Coordinates of C-alpha atoms in Angstrom, one line a residue:
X1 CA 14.9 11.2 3.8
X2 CA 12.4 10.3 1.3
X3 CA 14.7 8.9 -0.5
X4 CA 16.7 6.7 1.6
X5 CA 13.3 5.1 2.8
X6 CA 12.3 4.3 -0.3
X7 CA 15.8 2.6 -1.3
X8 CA 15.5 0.8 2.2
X9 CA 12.6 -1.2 1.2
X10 CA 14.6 -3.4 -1.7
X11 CA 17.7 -3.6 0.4
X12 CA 15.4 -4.8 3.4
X13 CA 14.2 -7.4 1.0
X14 CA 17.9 -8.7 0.2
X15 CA 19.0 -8.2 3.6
X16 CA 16.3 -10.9 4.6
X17 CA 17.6 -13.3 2.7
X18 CA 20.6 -13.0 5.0
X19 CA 19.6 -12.0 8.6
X20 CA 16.7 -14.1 10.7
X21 CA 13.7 -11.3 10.4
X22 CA 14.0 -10.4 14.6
X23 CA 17.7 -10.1 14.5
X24 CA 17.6 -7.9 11.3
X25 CA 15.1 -5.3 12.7
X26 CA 17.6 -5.4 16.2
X27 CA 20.8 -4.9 14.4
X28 CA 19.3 -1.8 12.1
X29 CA 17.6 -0.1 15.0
X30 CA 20.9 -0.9 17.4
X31 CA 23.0 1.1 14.3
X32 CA 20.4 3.8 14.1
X33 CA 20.7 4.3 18.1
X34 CA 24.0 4.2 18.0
X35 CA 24.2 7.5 15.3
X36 CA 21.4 9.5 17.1
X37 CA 23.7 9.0 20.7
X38 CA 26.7 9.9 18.7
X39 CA 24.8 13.2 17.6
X40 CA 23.1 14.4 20.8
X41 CA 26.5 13.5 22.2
X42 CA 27.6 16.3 19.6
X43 CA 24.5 18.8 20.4
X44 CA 24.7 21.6 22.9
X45 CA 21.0 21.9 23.3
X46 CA 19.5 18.5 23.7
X47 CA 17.1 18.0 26.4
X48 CA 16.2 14.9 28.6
X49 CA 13.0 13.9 28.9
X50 CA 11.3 13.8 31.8
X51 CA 10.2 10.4 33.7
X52 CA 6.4 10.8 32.4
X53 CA 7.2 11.2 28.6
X54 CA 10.0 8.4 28.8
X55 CA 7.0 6.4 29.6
X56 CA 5.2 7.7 26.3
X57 CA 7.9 7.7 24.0
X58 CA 8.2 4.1 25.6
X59 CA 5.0 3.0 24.3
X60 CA 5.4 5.3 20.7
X61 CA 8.7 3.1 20.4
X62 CA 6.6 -0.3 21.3
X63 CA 4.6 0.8 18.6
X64 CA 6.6 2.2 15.9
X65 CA 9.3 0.3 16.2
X66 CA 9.1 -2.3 18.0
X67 CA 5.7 -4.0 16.6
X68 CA 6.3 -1.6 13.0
X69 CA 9.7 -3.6 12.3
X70 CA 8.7 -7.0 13.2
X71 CA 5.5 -6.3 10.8
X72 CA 7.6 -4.6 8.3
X73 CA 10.3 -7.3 8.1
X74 CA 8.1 -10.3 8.2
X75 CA 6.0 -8.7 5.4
X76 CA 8.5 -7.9 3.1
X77 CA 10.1 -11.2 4.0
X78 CA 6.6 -12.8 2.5
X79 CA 6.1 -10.5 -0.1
X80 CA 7.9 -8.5 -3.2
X81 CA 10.0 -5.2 -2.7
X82 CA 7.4 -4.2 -5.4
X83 CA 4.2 -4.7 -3.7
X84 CA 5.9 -3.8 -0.4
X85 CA 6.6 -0.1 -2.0
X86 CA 2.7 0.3 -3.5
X87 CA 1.3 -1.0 -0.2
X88 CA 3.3 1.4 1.7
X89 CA 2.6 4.3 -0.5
X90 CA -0.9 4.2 1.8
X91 CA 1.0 5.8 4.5
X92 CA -0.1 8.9 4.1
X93 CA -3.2 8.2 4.2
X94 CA -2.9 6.2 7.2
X95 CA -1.2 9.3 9.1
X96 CA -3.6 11.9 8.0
X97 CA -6.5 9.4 9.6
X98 CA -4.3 8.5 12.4
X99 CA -3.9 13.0 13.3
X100 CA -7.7 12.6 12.8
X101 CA -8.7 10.0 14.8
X102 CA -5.9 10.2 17.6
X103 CA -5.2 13.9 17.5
X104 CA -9.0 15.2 17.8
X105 CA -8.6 16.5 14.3
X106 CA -11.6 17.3 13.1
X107 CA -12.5 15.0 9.3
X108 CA -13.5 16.2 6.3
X109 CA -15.2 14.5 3.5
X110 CA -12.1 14.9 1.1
X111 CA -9.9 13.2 3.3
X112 CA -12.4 10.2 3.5
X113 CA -12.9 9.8 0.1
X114 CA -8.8 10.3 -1.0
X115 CA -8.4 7.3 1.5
X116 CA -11.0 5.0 0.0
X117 CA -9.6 5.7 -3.3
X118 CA -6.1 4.9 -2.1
X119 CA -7.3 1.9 -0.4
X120 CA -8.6 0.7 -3.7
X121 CA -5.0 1.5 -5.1
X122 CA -3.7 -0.9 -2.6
X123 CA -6.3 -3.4 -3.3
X124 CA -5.5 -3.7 -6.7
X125 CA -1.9 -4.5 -5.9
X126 CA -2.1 -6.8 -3.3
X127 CA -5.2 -9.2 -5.0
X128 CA -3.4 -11.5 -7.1
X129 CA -5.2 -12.6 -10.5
X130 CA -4.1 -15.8 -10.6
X131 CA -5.2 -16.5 -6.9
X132 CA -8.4 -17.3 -5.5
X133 CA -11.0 -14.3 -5.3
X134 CA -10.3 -12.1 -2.6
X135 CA -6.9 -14.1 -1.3
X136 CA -4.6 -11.5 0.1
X137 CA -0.9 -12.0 0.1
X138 CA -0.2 -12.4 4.2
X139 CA 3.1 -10.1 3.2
X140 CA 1.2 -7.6 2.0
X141 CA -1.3 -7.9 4.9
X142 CA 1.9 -7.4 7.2
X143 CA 3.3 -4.2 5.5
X144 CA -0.4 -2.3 6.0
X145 CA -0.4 -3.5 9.8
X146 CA 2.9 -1.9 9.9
X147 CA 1.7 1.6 8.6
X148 CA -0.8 1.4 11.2
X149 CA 1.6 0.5 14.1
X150 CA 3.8 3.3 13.0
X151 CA 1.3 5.9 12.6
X152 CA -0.2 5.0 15.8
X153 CA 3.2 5.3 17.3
X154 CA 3.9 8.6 15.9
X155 CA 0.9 10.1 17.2
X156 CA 1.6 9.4 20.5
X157 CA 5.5 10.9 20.1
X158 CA 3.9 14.1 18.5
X159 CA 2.6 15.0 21.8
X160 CA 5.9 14.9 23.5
X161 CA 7.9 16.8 20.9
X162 CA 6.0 20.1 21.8
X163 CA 8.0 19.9 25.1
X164 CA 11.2 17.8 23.6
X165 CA 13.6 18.3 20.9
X166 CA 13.2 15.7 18.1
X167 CA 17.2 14.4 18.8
X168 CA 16.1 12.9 22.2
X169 CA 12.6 11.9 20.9
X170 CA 14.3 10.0 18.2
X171 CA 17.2 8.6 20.3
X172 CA 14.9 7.2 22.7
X173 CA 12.6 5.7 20.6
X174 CA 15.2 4.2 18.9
X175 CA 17.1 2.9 21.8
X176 CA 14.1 1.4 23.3
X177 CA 12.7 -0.3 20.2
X178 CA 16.3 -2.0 19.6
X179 CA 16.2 -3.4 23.4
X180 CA 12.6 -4.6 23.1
X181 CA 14.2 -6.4 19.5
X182 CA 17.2 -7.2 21.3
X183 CA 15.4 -9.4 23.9
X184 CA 12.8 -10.7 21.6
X185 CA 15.8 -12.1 19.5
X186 CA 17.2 -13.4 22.6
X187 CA 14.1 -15.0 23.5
X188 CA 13.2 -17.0 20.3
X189 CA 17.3 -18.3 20.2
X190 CA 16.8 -19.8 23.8
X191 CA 13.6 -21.1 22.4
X192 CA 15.1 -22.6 19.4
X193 CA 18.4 -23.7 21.3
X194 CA 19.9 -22.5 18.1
X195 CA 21.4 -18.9 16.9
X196 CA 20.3 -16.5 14.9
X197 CA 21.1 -17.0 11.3
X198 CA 23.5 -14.7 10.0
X199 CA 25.9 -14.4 7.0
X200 CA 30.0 -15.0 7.5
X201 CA 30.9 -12.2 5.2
X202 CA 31.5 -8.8 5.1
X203 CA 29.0 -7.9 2.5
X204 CA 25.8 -8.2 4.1
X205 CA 27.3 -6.8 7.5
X206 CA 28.4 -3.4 5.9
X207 CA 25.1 -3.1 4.3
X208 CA 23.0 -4.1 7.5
X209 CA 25.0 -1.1 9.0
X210 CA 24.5 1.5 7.1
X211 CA 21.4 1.0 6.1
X212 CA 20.0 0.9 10.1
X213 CA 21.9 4.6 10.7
X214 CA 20.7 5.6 7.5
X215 CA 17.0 4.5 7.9
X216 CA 16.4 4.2 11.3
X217 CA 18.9 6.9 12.3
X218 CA 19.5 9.9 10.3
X219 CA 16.1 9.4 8.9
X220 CA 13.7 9.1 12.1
X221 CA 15.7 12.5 13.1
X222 CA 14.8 14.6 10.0
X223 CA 11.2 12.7 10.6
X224 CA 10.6 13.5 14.2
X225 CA 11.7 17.2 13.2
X226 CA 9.1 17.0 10.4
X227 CA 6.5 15.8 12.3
X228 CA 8.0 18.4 15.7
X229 CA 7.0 21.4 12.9
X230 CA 4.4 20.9 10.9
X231 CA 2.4 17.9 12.4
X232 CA 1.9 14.3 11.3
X233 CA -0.5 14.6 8.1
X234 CA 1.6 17.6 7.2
X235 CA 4.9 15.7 6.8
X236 CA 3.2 12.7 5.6
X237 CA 2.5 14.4 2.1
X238 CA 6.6 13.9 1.5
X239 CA 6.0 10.2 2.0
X240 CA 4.9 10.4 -2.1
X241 CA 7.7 9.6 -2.8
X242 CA 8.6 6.8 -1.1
X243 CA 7.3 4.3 -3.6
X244 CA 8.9 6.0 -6.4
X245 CA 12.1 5.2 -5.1
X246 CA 11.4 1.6 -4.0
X247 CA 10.0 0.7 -7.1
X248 CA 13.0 1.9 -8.9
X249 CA 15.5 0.1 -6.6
X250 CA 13.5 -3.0 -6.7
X251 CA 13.3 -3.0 -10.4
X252 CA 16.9 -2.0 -10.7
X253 CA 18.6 -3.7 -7.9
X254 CA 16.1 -7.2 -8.1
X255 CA 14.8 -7.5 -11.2
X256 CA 11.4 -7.7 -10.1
X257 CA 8.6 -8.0 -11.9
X258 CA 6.7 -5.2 -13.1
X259 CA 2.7 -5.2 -14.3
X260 CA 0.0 -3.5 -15.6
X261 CA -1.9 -3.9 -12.3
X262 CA 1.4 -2.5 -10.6
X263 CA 0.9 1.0 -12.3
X264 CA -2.5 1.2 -11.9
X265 CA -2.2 0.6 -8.4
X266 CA 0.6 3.0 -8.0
X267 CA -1.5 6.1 -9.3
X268 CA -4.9 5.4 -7.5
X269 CA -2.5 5.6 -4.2
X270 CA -0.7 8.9 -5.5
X271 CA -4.1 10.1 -6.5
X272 CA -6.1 9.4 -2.9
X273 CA -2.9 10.2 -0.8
X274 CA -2.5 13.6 -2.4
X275 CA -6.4 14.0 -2.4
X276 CA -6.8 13.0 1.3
X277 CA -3.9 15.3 2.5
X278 CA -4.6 18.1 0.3
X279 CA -8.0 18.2 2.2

């Protein structure tokens, strides 16, 4: 799972350069909707939610994925794959403090300090040298706002899945995010008068597709179950490894560049995460 999110974040990058940002985000979480119904179609024991937490998973899915993927894209869009991995290597961080503040967990020092120390991690790899002091890459900006959004998100789905299996959490979640991007697409072509850009071959099509069931299908599922066992914070600790991945795709797959400050970064955010979460 790991894994595939991490190899998502270059992919996401290249996929921009294809897909208008709103449409993008639709497509993916339309493909990932459309695995999750094909496997609670195939499950014996899936249950429905009821009409009070349809109305919370609706507003988990406004968060983290509707407001998440329209942050996500549009940062990555402004940004590198690079610094989009090392800036989202704060997630865990973000979670455990999320399960803190939203879950009446109770802090401790250690997690406080492992999140400052990963916020300076994240500092040092958004600040550009050659920019003005203390000018942040907007992109950058974006991708953090998006951890938040999600983490927010999440916490609010945690308290359904003690009553709901994590199939139906993540199918509707899904499904509502990719109606709310659906329309919001729909809404900025009527503005425009013009449609959605979008490539005339195959390529980027295939890609699109399996990357949205991969990512925002198969993934969410073995998330939501993560998060359905052992909590939020708990399942966050996997998200180590995350960056690893995306910095090796992007360095791999783009050719981006990779610096001093970049490496730096990378282990002050390993080093707070695993410090905070460890707490």
């Amino acid at each position: 799972m790991m894994m595939i999110w991490g190899l998502n974040l270059p992919v996401l990058k290249w996929l921009t350069g294809h897909f208008d940002p709103v449409f993008l985000s639709a497509l993916r979480m339309g493909a990932g909707a459309a695995l999750l119904a094909v496997l609670v179609s195939c499950a014996s024991s899936s249950e429905s939610p009821k009409p009070g937490q349809l109305a919370q998973l609706a507003l988990a899915s406004l968060l983290s994925v509707y407001l998440y993927q329209l942050a996500v894209t549009a940062g990555i869009y402004r940004t590198t794959a690079t610094n989009g991995a090392l800036v989202s290597a704060l997630h865990p961080v973000v979670a455990t403090m999320a399960a803190l503040l939203l879950l009446r967990e109770k802090p401790q020092g250690r997690t406080l300090a492992g999140a400052l120390i990963a916020l300076g991690g994240v500092a040092l790899v958004t600040v550009n040298p050659e920019d003005r002091v203390g000018q942040v890459s907007s992109g950058d900006l974006l991708i953090l706002a998006s951890l938040l959004l999600n983490c927010a998100g999440m916490a609010v789905a945690q308290r359904v899945l003690t009553k709901v299996d994590a199939m139906s959490v993540a199918l509707w979640t899904q499904t509502f995010g990719a109606v709310m991007l659906f329309a919001h697409a729909a809404a900025l072509s009527h503005q425009s008068g013009t449609r959605p850009r979008m490539p005339s071959t195959a390529g980027p099509w295939i890609v699109l597709v399996l990357s949205g069931a991969l990512s925002s299908g198969l993934s969410a599922l073995l998330w939501h179950r993560a998060v359905a066992a052992v909590g939020m914070s708990k399942a966050s600790m996997w998200m180590y490894w995350v960056p690893i991945f995306a910095l090796a795709a992007a360095l791999l797959v783009l050719s981006e560049p990779l610096h001093a400050r970049h490496i730096a970064g990378l282990c002050l955010v390993l080093l707070g995460t695993r410090f905070a979460t460890r707490a």
